[in-house]
């Protein structure tokens, strides 16, 4: 370890990776307790690869890949799991009086001093990526917790205390889900084993198999946590709970479904720290963002978000409500379920069991003197008609609808038996949204587009230029993708579109007019993001219709 203690900011400025202005801005604006490296990564001022390379070069500390490195698990008892997670480090090897520790921040001198004092060893740090270390912590600290030979009779309720095997296993599964930034965890019972699968960036992948011997205890533990009936195994059940996992507050939605091999569990993870996202963070291009802001700042009208389940519609609506939320307006929502709880906004949870449906809730809401109303989803003709009429009586109404594009929302509304003249008068705009996987910044490489890709861009009136793809690395689990971004199409319903709707013009004619008016379709927005190096053409074609 170097005797002179350098500061990370100075090293990055000296290496030419960071300007002094950006360094000072980040130091002043970062959250209390947040490390400088994490703050710089969050702001996109440097990549993790650049950070590790400059530390390796300037400090002479080697960079290792923990996926390929043999970790001595006997050393884990020297460092508690809680300390390892908090400081993002893991002991990997003992060399006489030196303990080799993989660290994400080898310049965290307080952590190094704590380790030296608590273990009695001299500490020799090596560098690894944050995700690499967190994966290793979850993998190795739980390696010795075998569940293969657990006697199911040791407890049928999964509530034996914090050290019960089922409790430890559930905690481990949840912690891994948060660390992977998964949106859902699937526990799939098979004939002889249980598959644990995580949906990361919209794609499911199997992480591990566990013995079926512990499954009844596992299910019981999850049911107790979610306050469900542990004796009911023949009917579906749904529950909800909030936990702090790895210093992150998350909301968990639990869904139980009986199958032939046992109850299948799906746990949806909602990160509460990302609830109040702002409009500029949603990934709208500049033209679409301005159109959307103009649309939602009107005093009344009906604005619809469309797209499949899991396409981020609700997050966009919450961002719109957050943009409009002031003490001068009364905002009420009716949702099923209430995704995020926002201070100052009145949120109503649908409960069909007692007769509180979307339509019934919406009727009651309109007697509460609202300015802005959000309906979680328009599912039937009754809800659609009340929403349309509410928008015509001076309310700004937001809702979601399941359609393939912004334009196909028009016939869908008309099919719901709402009077055409009401739809025409009320509809202000429609936003279609999809989520695409982003290229991993750590392994992105440029390439020349193929002829097929050039033709695809030219057919949409865009010049291809250089494109990018991820070659796969430790940071992205060798997928080439890390994180997700949204692509949008924003249909602003103007007087000409209303006239065409009233005259029952075909959808193709409305589409041609929208195109002439400069509307950016989902495919166009996706290709523009591919050209900017955000995603790949392959990913755009996966989620967007090439009309």
Coordinates of C-alpha atoms in Angstrom, one line a residue:
X1 CA 0.0 0.0 0.0
X2 CA 1.5 3.4 -0.9
X3 CA 2.7 5.5 2.0
X4 CA 1.5 8.8 0.6
X5 CA -2.3 8.9 0.7
X6 CA -3.5 10.4 -2.5
X7 CA -7.1 11.6 -3.1
X8 CA -9.2 10.0 -5.8
X9 CA -10.3 13.4 -7.3
X10 CA -6.7 14.6 -7.6
X11 CA -5.6 11.3 -9.4
X12 CA -8.5 11.6 -11.9
X13 CA -7.7 15.3 -12.7
X14 CA -4.0 14.4 -13.1
X15 CA -4.9 11.6 -15.5
X16 CA -7.0 14.0 -17.6
X17 CA -10.2 12.0 -17.1
X18 CA -11.9 14.7 -15.1
X19 CA -11.9 18.5 -15.1
X20 CA -11.4 20.5 -11.9
X21 CA -14.8 22.1 -12.4
X22 CA -16.6 18.8 -12.7
X23 CA -14.7 17.5 -9.6
X24 CA -15.7 20.5 -7.5
X25 CA -19.3 20.4 -8.7
X26 CA -19.6 16.7 -7.8
X27 CA -18.0 17.2 -4.4
X28 CA -20.5 19.9 -3.6
X29 CA -23.6 18.2 -5.0
X30 CA -23.1 14.5 -4.0
X31 CA -25.3 13.0 -1.3
X32 CA -24.0 12.9 2.3
X33 CA -21.9 9.8 2.9
X34 CA -21.8 9.0 -0.9
X35 CA -18.3 8.1 -2.1
X36 CA -16.8 10.3 -4.8
X37 CA -16.3 7.4 -7.2
X38 CA -20.0 6.4 -7.0
X39 CA -21.1 10.1 -7.4
X40 CA -18.9 10.4 -10.6
X41 CA -20.3 7.2 -12.0
X42 CA -23.9 8.2 -11.3
X43 CA -23.3 11.5 -13.2
X44 CA -21.7 9.7 -16.1
X45 CA -18.5 11.7 -15.8
X46 CA -16.4 8.6 -15.9
X47 CA -17.0 4.9 -16.5
X48 CA -16.1 2.2 -14.0
X49 CA -13.5 0.8 -16.4
X50 CA -11.7 4.2 -16.6
X51 CA -11.8 4.5 -12.8
X52 CA -10.3 1.1 -12.3
X53 CA -7.7 1.5 -15.0
X54 CA -6.4 4.9 -13.6
X55 CA -6.3 3.5 -10.0
X56 CA -4.4 0.5 -11.3
X57 CA -1.9 2.6 -13.2
X58 CA -1.5 5.4 -10.6
X59 CA -1.4 3.4 -7.5
X60 CA 0.2 0.2 -8.8
X61 CA -2.7 -1.9 -7.4
X62 CA -3.6 -4.9 -9.5
X63 CA -7.1 -5.3 -11.0
X64 CA -8.6 -8.8 -10.8
X65 CA -11.7 -10.7 -12.0
X66 CA -13.4 -12.4 -9.1
X67 CA -15.3 -14.8 -11.4
X68 CA -12.0 -16.5 -12.2
X69 CA -10.2 -15.9 -9.0
X70 CA -10.1 -18.8 -6.4
X71 CA -11.4 -17.2 -3.2
X72 CA -10.3 -18.8 0.1
X73 CA -13.7 -19.1 1.9
X74 CA -11.9 -19.9 5.3
X75 CA -11.1 -16.1 5.4
X76 CA -14.7 -15.0 5.4
X77 CA -15.0 -15.4 9.1
X78 CA -12.4 -12.6 9.5
X79 CA -14.8 -10.0 8.0
X80 CA -18.5 -9.9 8.7
X81 CA -20.9 -9.9 5.7
X82 CA -22.5 -6.7 6.9
X83 CA -19.1 -4.9 6.8
X84 CA -18.2 -6.4 3.5
X85 CA -21.5 -5.2 1.9
X86 CA -21.2 -1.8 3.5
X87 CA -17.6 -1.2 2.3
X88 CA -17.9 -3.3 -0.9
X89 CA -14.9 -5.5 -0.2
X90 CA -14.1 -9.2 0.3
X91 CA -11.0 -11.1 1.7
X92 CA -9.7 -13.5 -1.0
X93 CA -6.3 -14.7 0.0
X94 CA -3.8 -14.9 3.0
X95 CA -0.1 -14.4 2.2
X96 CA 1.9 -14.9 5.5
X97 CA 1.1 -11.8 7.5
X98 CA -0.8 -10.1 4.7
X99 CA -4.5 -10.4 3.9
X100 CA -5.4 -9.8 0.3
X101 CA -8.7 -7.9 0.0
X102 CA -10.6 -7.2 -3.2
X103 CA -12.0 -3.6 -2.9
X104 CA -14.0 -1.4 -5.2
X105 CA -12.3 1.7 -3.6
X106 CA -8.7 0.8 -2.6
X107 CA -8.4 4.5 -1.4
X108 CA -10.9 4.0 1.4
X109 CA -8.2 4.4 4.1
X110 CA -10.7 4.2 6.9
X111 CA -11.9 0.8 5.8
X112 CA -8.3 -0.4 5.4
X113 CA -7.5 0.8 8.9
X114 CA -10.6 -1.0 10.3
X115 CA -9.6 -4.2 8.5
X116 CA -6.0 -4.0 9.8
X117 CA -7.1 -3.5 13.4
X118 CA -9.9 -6.1 13.4
X119 CA -8.0 -8.9 11.6
X120 CA -4.5 -8.3 12.9
X121 CA -3.1 -8.6 9.3
X122 CA -1.4 -6.1 7.1
X123 CA -4.0 -5.4 4.3
X124 CA -3.0 -5.7 0.7
X125 CA -5.8 -4.3 -1.5
X126 CA -6.6 -5.4 -5.1
X127 CA -9.2 -3.7 -7.3
X128 CA -12.4 -5.3 -8.6
X129 CA -15.7 -3.9 -10.0
X130 CA -18.6 -3.2 -7.6
X131 CA -20.9 -5.7 -9.2
X132 CA -18.1 -8.3 -9.2
X133 CA -17.5 -7.9 -5.4
X134 CA -21.2 -7.8 -4.5
X135 CA -21.8 -11.0 -6.5
X136 CA -18.9 -12.7 -4.8
X137 CA -20.1 -11.6 -1.4
X138 CA -23.6 -13.2 -2.0
X139 CA -22.0 -16.3 -3.6
X140 CA -19.3 -17.1 -1.1
X141 CA -20.7 -15.9 2.2
X142 CA -23.7 -18.2 1.7
X143 CA -21.8 -21.1 0.1
X144 CA -21.6 -23.1 3.3
X145 CA -25.3 -22.6 4.1
X146 CA -26.4 -25.9 2.6
X147 CA -30.1 -26.6 2.4
X148 CA -30.0 -30.1 0.9
X149 CA -30.4 -32.1 4.0
X150 CA -32.8 -30.0 6.0
X151 CA -35.5 -32.0 7.7
X152 CA -38.9 -30.5 6.8
X153 CA -40.1 -31.5 10.3
X154 CA -37.7 -29.0 11.9
X155 CA -40.4 -26.4 11.7
X156 CA -43.4 -26.0 9.5
X157 CA -43.9 -22.3 9.7
X158 CA -40.6 -20.9 8.6
X159 CA -40.4 -18.7 11.6
X160 CA -37.6 -20.2 13.7
X161 CA -35.8 -16.9 14.1
X162 CA -33.1 -15.1 12.1
X163 CA -30.8 -18.1 11.8
X164 CA -33.5 -20.5 10.5
X165 CA -32.3 -22.0 7.1
X166 CA -35.5 -20.9 5.3
X167 CA -35.0 -17.3 6.7
X168 CA -31.4 -17.2 5.6
X169 CA -32.3 -18.6 2.1
X170 CA -35.1 -16.1 1.6
X171 CA -32.9 -13.2 2.7
X172 CA -30.1 -14.4 0.3
X173 CA -32.5 -14.7 -2.7
X174 CA -33.9 -11.2 -2.0
X175 CA -30.5 -9.7 -1.5
X176 CA -29.3 -11.2 -4.8
X177 CA -32.3 -9.8 -6.6
X178 CA -31.6 -6.3 -5.3
X179 CA -27.9 -6.6 -6.1
X180 CA -28.7 -7.7 -9.7
X181 CA -31.2 -4.8 -10.0
X182 CA -33.8 -7.4 -10.9
X183 CA -37.4 -6.3 -11.5
X184 CA -38.9 -9.7 -10.6
X185 CA -37.8 -12.9 -8.8
X186 CA -39.4 -16.2 -9.9
X187 CA -39.3 -19.4 -7.8
X188 CA -40.4 -22.1 -10.2
X189 CA -41.2 -25.5 -8.7
X190 CA -40.1 -28.4 -10.9
X191 CA -40.4 -32.2 -10.4
X192 CA -37.3 -32.6 -8.2
X193 CA -35.9 -29.1 -7.7
X194 CA -36.8 -25.4 -7.6
X195 CA -35.5 -22.9 -10.2
X196 CA -34.6 -19.4 -8.9
X197 CA -34.8 -17.0 -11.8
X198 CA -34.3 -13.2 -12.0
X199 CA -35.7 -10.8 -14.6
X200 CA -32.8 -8.4 -15.2
X201 CA -33.3 -5.6 -17.8
X202 CA -36.5 -7.3 -19.0
X203 CA -34.9 -10.7 -19.6
X204 CA -35.3 -13.8 -17.3
X205 CA -32.3 -15.8 -16.4
X206 CA -31.8 -18.8 -14.1
X207 CA -29.3 -18.1 -11.3
X208 CA -29.5 -21.3 -9.3
X209 CA -31.4 -24.5 -8.4
X210 CA -32.3 -25.4 -4.8
X211 CA -33.5 -28.7 -3.3
X212 CA -37.2 -29.3 -3.1
X213 CA -36.8 -30.5 0.5
X214 CA -36.8 -27.0 1.8
X215 CA -39.5 -25.6 -0.5
X216 CA -42.4 -25.9 2.0
X217 CA -40.4 -24.0 4.6
X218 CA -39.4 -21.4 2.0
X219 CA -43.0 -20.8 0.9
X220 CA -44.1 -20.6 4.6
X221 CA -41.5 -18.0 5.3
X222 CA -42.5 -15.8 2.3
X223 CA -46.2 -16.1 3.3
X224 CA -45.5 -15.0 6.9
X225 CA -43.4 -12.0 5.6
X226 CA -46.3 -11.0 3.3
X227 CA -49.0 -11.7 5.9
X228 CA -50.6 -14.4 3.7
X229 CA -52.5 -17.5 4.8
X230 CA -49.8 -20.2 5.2
X231 CA -52.4 -23.1 5.2
X232 CA -53.9 -22.1 1.9
X233 CA -52.1 -23.9 -1.0
X234 CA -54.9 -24.4 -3.5
X235 CA -55.8 -20.8 -4.3
X236 CA -53.7 -17.9 -5.7
X237 CA -52.7 -15.3 -3.1
X238 CA -51.2 -11.8 -3.3
X239 CA -49.3 -9.8 -0.7
X240 CA -47.0 -6.9 -0.2
X241 CA -44.3 -5.8 2.2
X242 CA -41.5 -3.2 2.5
X243 CA -38.0 -4.1 3.5
X244 CA -34.5 -2.6 3.8
X245 CA -32.2 -4.9 1.8
X246 CA -28.5 -4.0 1.4
X247 CA -29.2 -0.5 2.6
X248 CA -31.9 -0.1 -0.1
X249 CA -35.5 0.4 0.8
X250 CA -37.6 -1.8 -1.5
X251 CA -41.3 -2.6 -1.9
X252 CA -42.0 -6.3 -2.6
X253 CA -45.2 -7.6 -4.3
X254 CA -45.7 -11.3 -3.7
X255 CA -47.8 -13.4 -6.0
X256 CA -48.5 -17.1 -5.3
X257 CA -49.9 -19.4 -7.9
X258 CA -50.7 -23.2 -7.4
X259 CA -49.1 -25.4 -10.1
X260 CA -48.9 -29.2 -10.5
X261 CA -45.5 -29.2 -8.8
X262 CA -46.3 -26.8 -6.0
X263 CA -46.9 -23.1 -5.5
X264 CA -45.0 -20.8 -7.9
X265 CA -43.9 -17.5 -6.4
X266 CA -43.2 -14.3 -8.2
X267 CA -41.8 -11.4 -6.2
X268 CA -41.8 -8.0 -7.9
X269 CA -39.1 -5.6 -6.6
X270 CA -39.9 -1.9 -6.5
X271 CA -37.0 0.4 -5.5
X272 CA -38.6 3.1 -3.5
X273 CA -35.6 5.4 -3.9
X274 CA -36.4 5.8 -7.6
X275 CA -40.1 6.6 -7.1
X276 CA -39.9 10.4 -7.6
X277 CA -38.1 10.4 -10.9
X278 CA -38.1 13.7 -12.9
X279 CA -39.3 14.1 -16.5
X280 CA -35.9 14.8 -18.0
X281 CA -34.6 11.5 -16.5
X282 CA -37.2 9.4 -18.5
X283 CA -35.2 9.3 -21.7
X284 CA -37.5 11.4 -23.9
X285 CA -35.7 13.0 -26.8
X286 CA -35.9 16.8 -26.8
X287 CA -38.9 17.1 -29.2
X288 CA -41.0 14.5 -27.5
X289 CA -40.2 15.9 -24.0
X290 CA -41.4 19.3 -25.0
X291 CA -44.5 17.9 -26.6
X292 CA -45.3 15.8 -23.5
X293 CA -44.7 18.8 -21.1
X294 CA -47.0 21.0 -23.2
X295 CA -49.6 18.2 -23.1
X296 CA -49.6 17.7 -19.4
X297 CA -49.6 21.4 -18.5
X298 CA -53.0 21.9 -20.1
X299 CA -55.8 22.5 -17.6
X300 CA -58.0 19.6 -18.8
X301 CA -58.2 16.7 -21.2
X302 CA -57.4 13.0 -21.3
X303 CA -53.8 11.8 -21.6
X304 CA -53.2 8.1 -22.1
X305 CA -50.0 6.0 -21.7
X306 CA -49.9 2.8 -23.7
X307 CA -47.6 -0.2 -23.8
X308 CA -47.3 -3.8 -22.5
X309 CA -47.0 -4.7 -18.9
X310 CA -43.6 -3.8 -17.5
X311 CA -42.9 -1.0 -20.0
X312 CA -42.6 1.8 -17.4
X313 CA -46.0 3.4 -18.0
X314 CA -46.7 4.0 -14.4
X315 CA -43.2 5.5 -13.7
X316 CA -43.8 8.0 -16.5
X317 CA -47.2 8.9 -15.1
X318 CA -45.8 9.4 -11.6
X319 CA -43.1 11.6 -13.1
X320 CA -45.9 13.7 -14.8
X321 CA -47.8 13.9 -11.5
X322 CA -44.6 14.9 -9.7
X323 CA -44.0 17.6 -12.3
X324 CA -47.5 19.0 -11.7
X325 CA -47.7 18.6 -7.9
X326 CA -48.0 21.9 -6.1
X327 CA -50.1 23.0 -3.1
X328 CA -52.4 24.7 -5.6
X329 CA -53.8 21.5 -7.1
X330 CA -55.7 18.5 -5.7
X331 CA -54.3 15.3 -7.2
X332 CA -56.1 12.0 -6.6
X333 CA -55.2 8.6 -8.0
X334 CA -57.1 5.3 -8.1
X335 CA -54.7 2.4 -8.7
X336 CA -54.5 -1.4 -8.6
X337 CA -52.1 -1.7 -6.8
X338 CA -50.7 1.6 -5.6
X339 CA -47.1 1.2 -6.9
X340 CA -45.3 4.1 -5.0
X341 CA -46.7 6.2 -2.2
X342 CA -46.1 9.9 -2.9
X343 CA -46.4 12.5 -0.2
X344 CA -49.1 15.1 -0.8
X345 CA -51.0 13.0 -3.4
X346 CA -54.2 11.2 -2.4
X347 CA -53.9 7.6 -3.6
X348 CA -56.8 5.1 -3.6
X349 CA -56.3 1.3 -3.7
X350 CA -58.9 -0.6 -5.7
X351 CA -60.6 -3.3 -3.7
X352 CA -63.1 -5.3 -5.8
X353 CA -63.9 -7.6 -2.8
X354 CA -65.8 -4.7 -1.1
X355 CA -67.1 -3.2 -4.4
X356 CA -64.4 -0.5 -4.8
X357 CA -63.7 -0.9 -8.5
X358 CA -62.0 1.6 -10.8
X359 CA -65.4 2.9 -11.9
X360 CA -66.7 3.2 -8.4
X361 CA -63.5 4.8 -7.1
X362 CA -63.5 7.2 -10.0
X363 CA -67.1 8.3 -9.3
X364 CA -66.2 9.0 -5.7
X365 CA -63.0 10.8 -6.7
X366 CA -64.9 13.3 -8.9
X367 CA -66.9 14.3 -5.8
X368 CA -63.6 15.2 -4.0
X369 CA -63.0 18.4 -6.0
X370 CA -59.9 17.2 -7.9
X371 CA -57.9 19.1 -10.4
X372 CA -55.9 16.1 -11.7
X373 CA -57.0 12.5 -11.7
X374 CA -54.9 9.4 -12.4
X375 CA -56.6 6.1 -13.2
X376 CA -54.3 3.1 -13.0
X377 CA -55.8 1.4 -16.0
X378 CA -58.9 1.7 -18.2
X379 CA -60.2 -1.9 -18.3
X380 CA -63.8 -1.6 -19.2
X381 CA -66.4 0.6 -21.0
X382 CA -67.7 2.1 -17.7
X383 CA -64.3 3.3 -16.5
X384 CA -63.6 4.7 -20.0
X385 CA -66.8 6.6 -20.2
X386 CA -66.4 8.2 -16.7
X387 CA -62.8 9.1 -17.5
X388 CA -63.8 10.7 -20.8
X389 CA -66.6 12.7 -19.2
X390 CA -64.4 13.8 -16.3
X391 CA -61.9 15.2 -18.8
X392 CA -64.7 17.1 -20.5
X393 CA -65.8 18.7 -17.2
X394 CA -62.5 20.5 -16.5
X395 CA -60.3 17.8 -15.1
X396 CA -56.9 16.7 -16.3
X397 CA -57.2 12.8 -16.5
X398 CA -54.2 10.4 -16.8
X399 CA -54.6 6.7 -17.4
X400 CA -53.0 3.7 -19.1
X401 CA -54.2 1.4 -21.9
X402 CA -52.8 -1.8 -23.4
X403 CA -52.3 -1.1 -27.1
X404 CA -49.3 -1.6 -29.5
X405 CA -48.9 2.0 -30.5
X406 CA -50.2 5.5 -29.9
X407 CA -52.4 5.5 -33.0
X408 CA -54.1 2.2 -32.3
X409 CA -55.4 3.7 -29.0
X410 CA -58.0 5.6 -31.0
X411 CA -59.9 2.6 -32.3
X412 CA -59.4 0.8 -29.0
X413 CA -61.3 3.6 -27.2
X414 CA -64.0 3.6 -29.7
X415 CA -64.4 -0.2 -29.3
X416 CA -65.1 0.4 -25.6
X417 CA -68.5 1.7 -26.6
X418 CA -67.7 5.3 -25.6
X419 CA -69.6 7.8 -27.9
X420 CA -67.1 8.8 -30.7
X421 CA -67.9 12.6 -30.2
X422 CA -66.9 12.3 -26.5
X423 CA -63.6 10.5 -27.3
X424 CA -62.8 13.1 -30.0
X425 CA -63.5 16.0 -27.7
X426 CA -61.7 14.7 -24.7
X427 CA -58.5 13.0 -26.0
X428 CA -55.5 15.4 -25.7
X429 CA -52.7 13.1 -26.4
X430 CA -51.3 9.5 -26.3
X431 CA -47.8 8.4 -25.4
X432 CA -46.6 4.9 -26.3
X433 CA -43.6 3.6 -24.4
X434 CA -41.2 0.6 -24.5
X435 CA -38.1 -0.2 -22.4
X436 CA -35.0 -1.2 -24.3
X437 CA -31.7 -2.6 -22.8
X438 CA -28.8 -0.1 -22.8
X439 CA -25.4 -1.1 -24.1
X440 CA -23.0 -1.7 -21.2
X441 CA -20.7 1.3 -21.0
X442 CA -17.8 -0.8 -19.8
X443 CA -17.5 -3.0 -22.9
X444 CA -19.2 -0.9 -25.7
X445 CA -17.3 -1.1 -29.0
X446 CA -18.0 0.7 -32.3
X447 CA -18.7 -1.1 -35.6
X448 CA -19.7 -0.3 -39.1
X449 CA -23.4 -1.1 -39.8
X450 CA -24.4 -3.9 -42.1
X451 CA -26.3 -3.3 -45.4
X452 CA -29.5 -4.4 -43.7
X453 CA -29.0 -1.9 -40.9
X454 CA -28.2 0.9 -43.3
X455 CA -31.4 0.1 -45.3
X456 CA -33.4 0.1 -42.0
X457 CA -32.1 3.6 -41.1
X458 CA -32.5 5.0 -44.6
X459 CA -36.1 3.7 -44.8
X460 CA -36.9 5.9 -41.8
X461 CA -35.0 8.9 -43.2
X462 CA -32.0 8.6 -40.8
X463 CA -28.3 8.4 -41.6
X464 CA -26.8 5.4 -39.9
X465 CA -23.2 6.4 -39.2
X466 CA -21.2 4.4 -36.7
X467 CA -23.1 2.0 -34.4
X468 CA -22.2 0.3 -31.1
X469 CA -22.6 -3.0 -29.3
X470 CA -21.4 -4.5 -26.0
X471 CA -18.8 -7.3 -26.4
X472 CA -19.6 -8.6 -22.9
X473 CA -17.7 -8.2 -19.6
X474 CA -17.9 -8.9 -15.9
X475 CA -19.9 -5.8 -15.2
X476 CA -22.8 -6.8 -17.5
X477 CA -22.6 -10.6 -16.8
X478 CA -21.3 -11.0 -20.4
X479 CA -24.6 -10.0 -21.9
X480 CA -23.4 -6.7 -23.5
X481 CA -26.3 -4.8 -21.9
X482 CA -26.6 -3.1 -18.6
X483 CA -29.6 -1.0 -17.5
X484 CA -32.7 0.1 -19.5
X485 CA -33.9 3.2 -21.2
X486 CA -37.3 4.2 -22.6
X487 CA -38.3 4.9 -26.2
X488 CA -41.4 6.8 -26.9
X489 CA -43.9 8.1 -29.5
X490 CA -46.0 11.1 -28.6
X491 CA -49.3 11.7 -30.5
X492 CA -50.5 15.2 -29.9
X493 CA -54.2 15.2 -30.9
X494 CA -54.8 18.4 -32.8
X495 CA -57.9 19.8 -34.6
X496 CA -57.0 18.0 -37.9
X497 CA -56.7 14.6 -36.2
X498 CA -60.0 15.3 -34.4
X499 CA -61.7 16.1 -37.7
X500 CA -60.3 12.9 -39.2
X501 CA -61.6 10.9 -36.2
X502 CA -65.1 12.4 -36.5
X503 CA -65.1 11.5 -40.3
X504 CA -64.0 7.9 -39.5
X505 CA -60.9 8.2 -41.6
X506 CA -58.8 5.0 -41.7
X507 CA -55.9 4.8 -39.3
X508 CA -53.4 4.8 -42.2
X509 CA -54.5 8.2 -43.2
X510 CA -54.2 9.6 -39.6
X511 CA -50.7 8.0 -39.5
X512 CA -49.6 9.7 -42.7
X513 CA -50.8 13.0 -41.3
X514 CA -49.0 12.5 -38.0
X515 CA -45.8 11.6 -40.0
X516 CA -46.0 14.7 -42.1
X517 CA -46.5 16.7 -38.8
X518 CA -43.1 15.5 -37.6
X519 CA -44.3 12.7 -35.1
X520 CA -41.4 10.5 -34.0
X521 CA -42.5 6.9 -34.0
X522 CA -41.2 4.2 -31.6
X523 CA -38.9 2.7 -34.3
X524 CA -37.5 6.2 -35.1
X525 CA -36.8 7.0 -31.5
X526 CA -35.2 3.6 -31.0
X527 CA -33.0 4.0 -34.1
X528 CA -31.9 7.5 -33.0
X529 CA -30.9 6.0 -29.6
X530 CA -29.0 3.3 -31.4
X531 CA -27.2 5.9 -33.5
X532 CA -26.3 7.8 -30.3
X533 CA -24.8 4.6 -28.8
X534 CA -27.5 4.1 -26.1
X535 CA -28.7 0.7 -27.5
X536 CA -28.3 -1.7 -30.4
X537 CA -30.4 -2.1 -33.6
X538 CA -31.1 -5.7 -32.5
X539 CA -32.7 -4.5 -29.3
X540 CA -34.8 -1.8 -31.0
X541 CA -36.2 -4.5 -33.4
X542 CA -37.0 -6.7 -30.4
X543 CA -39.3 -4.2 -28.8
X544 CA -40.6 -1.9 -31.5
X545 CA -42.9 -2.6 -34.4
X546 CA -41.4 -1.8 -37.8
X547 CA -44.4 -0.3 -39.4

